Short mmCIF file of C-alpha atoms in Angstrom, two decimals:
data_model
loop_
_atom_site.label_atom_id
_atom_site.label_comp_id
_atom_site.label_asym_id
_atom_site.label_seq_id
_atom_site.Cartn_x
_atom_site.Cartn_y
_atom_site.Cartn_z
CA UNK A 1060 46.96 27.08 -147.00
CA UNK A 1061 46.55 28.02 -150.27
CA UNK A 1062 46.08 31.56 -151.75
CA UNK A 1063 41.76 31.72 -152.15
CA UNK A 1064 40.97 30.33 -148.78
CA UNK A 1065 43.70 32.69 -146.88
CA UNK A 1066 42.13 35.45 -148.71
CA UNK A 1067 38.53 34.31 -147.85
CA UNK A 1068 39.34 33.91 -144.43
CA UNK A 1069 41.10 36.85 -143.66
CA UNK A 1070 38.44 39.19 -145.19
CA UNK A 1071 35.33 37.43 -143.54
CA UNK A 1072 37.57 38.05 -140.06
CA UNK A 1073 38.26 41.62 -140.80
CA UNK A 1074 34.78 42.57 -141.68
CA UNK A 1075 33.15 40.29 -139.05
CA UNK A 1076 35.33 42.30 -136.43
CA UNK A 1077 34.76 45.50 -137.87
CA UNK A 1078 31.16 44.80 -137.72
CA UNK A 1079 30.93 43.87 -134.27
CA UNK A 1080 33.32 46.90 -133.64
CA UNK A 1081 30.90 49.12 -135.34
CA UNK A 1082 27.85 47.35 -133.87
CA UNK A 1083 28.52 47.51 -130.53
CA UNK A 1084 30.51 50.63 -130.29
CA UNK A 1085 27.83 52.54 -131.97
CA UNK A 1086 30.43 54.18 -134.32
CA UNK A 1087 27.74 56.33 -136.77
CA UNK A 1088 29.47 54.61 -140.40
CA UNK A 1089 27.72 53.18 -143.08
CA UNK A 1090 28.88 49.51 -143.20
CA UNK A 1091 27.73 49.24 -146.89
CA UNK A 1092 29.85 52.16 -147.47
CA UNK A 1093 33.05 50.11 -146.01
CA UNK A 1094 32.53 46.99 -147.85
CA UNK A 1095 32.07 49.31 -151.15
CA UNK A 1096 35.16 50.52 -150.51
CA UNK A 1097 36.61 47.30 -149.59
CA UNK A 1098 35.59 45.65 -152.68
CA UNK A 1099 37.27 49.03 -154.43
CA UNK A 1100 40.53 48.14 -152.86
CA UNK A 1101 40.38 44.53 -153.80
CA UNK A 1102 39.90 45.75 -157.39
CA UNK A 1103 42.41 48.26 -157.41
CA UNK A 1104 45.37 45.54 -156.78
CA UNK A 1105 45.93 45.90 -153.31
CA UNK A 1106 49.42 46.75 -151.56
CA UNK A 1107 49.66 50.31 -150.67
CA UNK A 1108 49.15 51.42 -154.00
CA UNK A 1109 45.76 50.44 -154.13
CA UNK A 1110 44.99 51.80 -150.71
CA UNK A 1111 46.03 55.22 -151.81
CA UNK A 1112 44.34 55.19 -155.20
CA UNK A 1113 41.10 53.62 -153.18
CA UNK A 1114 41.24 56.57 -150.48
CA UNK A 1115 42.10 59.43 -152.87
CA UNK A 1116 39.44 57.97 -155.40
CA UNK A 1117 36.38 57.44 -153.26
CA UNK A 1118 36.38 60.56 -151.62
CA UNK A 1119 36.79 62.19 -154.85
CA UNK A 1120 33.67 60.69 -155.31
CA UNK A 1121 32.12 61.80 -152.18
CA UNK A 1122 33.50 65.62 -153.41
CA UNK A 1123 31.55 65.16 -156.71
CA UNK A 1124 28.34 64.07 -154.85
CA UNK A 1125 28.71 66.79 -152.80
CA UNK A 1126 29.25 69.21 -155.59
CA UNK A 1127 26.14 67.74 -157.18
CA UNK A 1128 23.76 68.01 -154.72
CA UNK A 1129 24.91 71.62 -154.33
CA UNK A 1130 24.90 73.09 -157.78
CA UNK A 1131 21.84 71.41 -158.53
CA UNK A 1132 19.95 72.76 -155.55
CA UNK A 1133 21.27 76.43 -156.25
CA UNK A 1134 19.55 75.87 -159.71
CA UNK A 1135 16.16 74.25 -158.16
CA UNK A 1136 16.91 70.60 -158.42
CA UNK A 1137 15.06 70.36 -161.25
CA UNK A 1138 15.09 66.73 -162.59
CA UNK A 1139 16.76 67.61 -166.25
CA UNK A 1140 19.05 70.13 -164.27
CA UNK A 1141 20.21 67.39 -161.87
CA UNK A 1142 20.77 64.35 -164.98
CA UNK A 1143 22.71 67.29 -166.69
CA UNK A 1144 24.75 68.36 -163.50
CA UNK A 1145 25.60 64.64 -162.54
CA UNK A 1146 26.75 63.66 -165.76
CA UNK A 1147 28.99 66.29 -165.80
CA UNK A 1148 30.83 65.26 -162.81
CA UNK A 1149 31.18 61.75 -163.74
CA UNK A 1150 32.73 63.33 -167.10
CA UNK A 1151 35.21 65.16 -164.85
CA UNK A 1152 35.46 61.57 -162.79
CA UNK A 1153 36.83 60.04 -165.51
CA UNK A 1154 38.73 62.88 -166.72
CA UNK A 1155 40.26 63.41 -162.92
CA UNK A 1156 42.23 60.41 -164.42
CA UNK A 1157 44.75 62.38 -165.36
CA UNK A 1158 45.91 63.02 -162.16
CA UNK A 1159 47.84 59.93 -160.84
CA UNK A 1160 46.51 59.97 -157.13
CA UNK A 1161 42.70 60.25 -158.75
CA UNK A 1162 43.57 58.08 -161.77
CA UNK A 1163 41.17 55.08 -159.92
CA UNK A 1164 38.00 55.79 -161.50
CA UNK A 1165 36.20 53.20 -160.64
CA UNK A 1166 36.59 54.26 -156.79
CA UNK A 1167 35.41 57.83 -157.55
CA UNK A 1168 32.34 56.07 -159.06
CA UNK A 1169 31.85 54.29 -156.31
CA UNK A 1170 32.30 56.65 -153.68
CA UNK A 1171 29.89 58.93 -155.47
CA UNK A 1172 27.46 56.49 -155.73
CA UNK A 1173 27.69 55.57 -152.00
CA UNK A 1174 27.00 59.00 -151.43
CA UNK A 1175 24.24 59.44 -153.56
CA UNK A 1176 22.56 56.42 -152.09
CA UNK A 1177 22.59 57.44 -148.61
CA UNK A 1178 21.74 60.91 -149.84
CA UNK A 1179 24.41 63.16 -148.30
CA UNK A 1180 23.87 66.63 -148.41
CA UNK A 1181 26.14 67.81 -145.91
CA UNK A 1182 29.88 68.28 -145.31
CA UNK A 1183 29.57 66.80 -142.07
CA UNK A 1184 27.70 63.44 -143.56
CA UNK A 1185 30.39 63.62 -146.40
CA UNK A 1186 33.23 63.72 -144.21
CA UNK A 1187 31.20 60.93 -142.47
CA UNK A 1188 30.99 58.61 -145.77
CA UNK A 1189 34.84 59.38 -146.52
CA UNK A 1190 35.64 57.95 -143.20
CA UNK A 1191 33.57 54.89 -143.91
CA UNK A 1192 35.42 54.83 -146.79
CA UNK A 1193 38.59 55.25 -145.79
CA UNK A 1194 37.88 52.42 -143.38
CA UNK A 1195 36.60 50.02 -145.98
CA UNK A 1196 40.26 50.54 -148.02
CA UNK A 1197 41.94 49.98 -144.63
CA UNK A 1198 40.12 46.79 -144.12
CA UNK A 1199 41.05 45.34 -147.47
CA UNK A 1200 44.88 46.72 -146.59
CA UNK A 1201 44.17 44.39 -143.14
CA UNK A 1202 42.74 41.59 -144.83
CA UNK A 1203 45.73 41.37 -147.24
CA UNK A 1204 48.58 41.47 -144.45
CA UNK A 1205 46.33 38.60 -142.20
CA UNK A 1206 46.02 36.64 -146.09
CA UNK A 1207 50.10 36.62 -146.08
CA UNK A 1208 50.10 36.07 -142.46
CA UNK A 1209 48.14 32.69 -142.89
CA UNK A 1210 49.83 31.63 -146.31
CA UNK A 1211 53.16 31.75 -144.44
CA UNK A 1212 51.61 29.14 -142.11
CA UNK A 1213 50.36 26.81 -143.84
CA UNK A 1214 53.67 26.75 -145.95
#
C-alpha cells in the first residue's frame, strides 16, 4: 500500500474511533480542539519529536489565552486594551521560540486560538482544552504507527 493511502486510512480510523469514543463515552473534550492539534502534529513532522513540540506548544498556547483573558479583565476588557494585550502574547509566542521544547510556534498559535474560540476563562476549561490537545497530538502519534503498520503489509 503505498505511503498517501496508509496515511489516509490510518488517520480517518483514529479519529473515527476517537469520535465514537468521545461520543458515546460522553468524555467533556472539544473534538475540534483534537483535530487542531492533530493537524499541528502532522505539521510539525511527526515521530516523537513532533509530539513533544505539539504538546509543549499548544498548551503554551492555552497558557497565553489564559493569561490574556486575565490581564485584560483586571484592566476592564476594554476592546483596545484586549488587541494590545493579545498581541503581546503572540509576540512572546513567537519569541518562546527560543526555548527548544516551545520552539513550535505554530502549535502555540493554534492552541491559543482554540482557546480563544471556545472562550476559556478558567483553569479548569484550560486544563480541559490542553487535554483535548494533548489527545489530538496523540492521535496523529497513533495514526503514524497504524500508517507504518499498513505500509509493512502491503509490502
Amino acid at each position: 500500500m503505498n505511503t498517501l493511502t496508509a496515511r489516509g486510512l490510518s488517520l480517518g480510523l483514529v479519529v473515527a474511533v476517537w469520535s465514537l469514543i468521545s461520543d458515546y463515552g460522553k468524555v467533556p473534550l472539544s473534538l475540534w480542539a483534537v483535530v487542531v492539534a492533530l493537524a499541528c502534529f502532522l505539521a510539525s513532522g511527526g515521530g516523537i519529536p513532533g509530539l513533544q513540540r505539539t504538546v509543549a506548544g499548544t498548551v503554551s498556547g492555552v497558557v497565553w489565552a489564559l493569561l490574556v483573558y486575565t490581564v485584560a479583565a483586571s484592566l476592564g476588557r476594554q476592546p483596545i486594551v484586549y488587541a494590545l494585550i493579545l498581541g503581546a502574547a503572540v509576540f512572546l509566542m513567537v519569541f518562546q521560540q527560543r526555548l527548544p521544547l516551545l520552539s513550535y510556534t505554530a502549535g502555540a498559535v493554534a492552541g491559543a486560538g482554540v482557546s480563544l474560540g471556545l472562550r476559556v476563562t478558567t483553569l479548569q476549561g484550560g486544563i480541559r482544552v490542553a487535554v483535548a490537545l494533548a489527545v489530538g497530538a496523540g492521535l496523529g502519534f497513533a495514526g503514524e504507527w497504524v500508517t507504518g503498520r499498513l505500509k509493512t503489509r502491503g509490502a
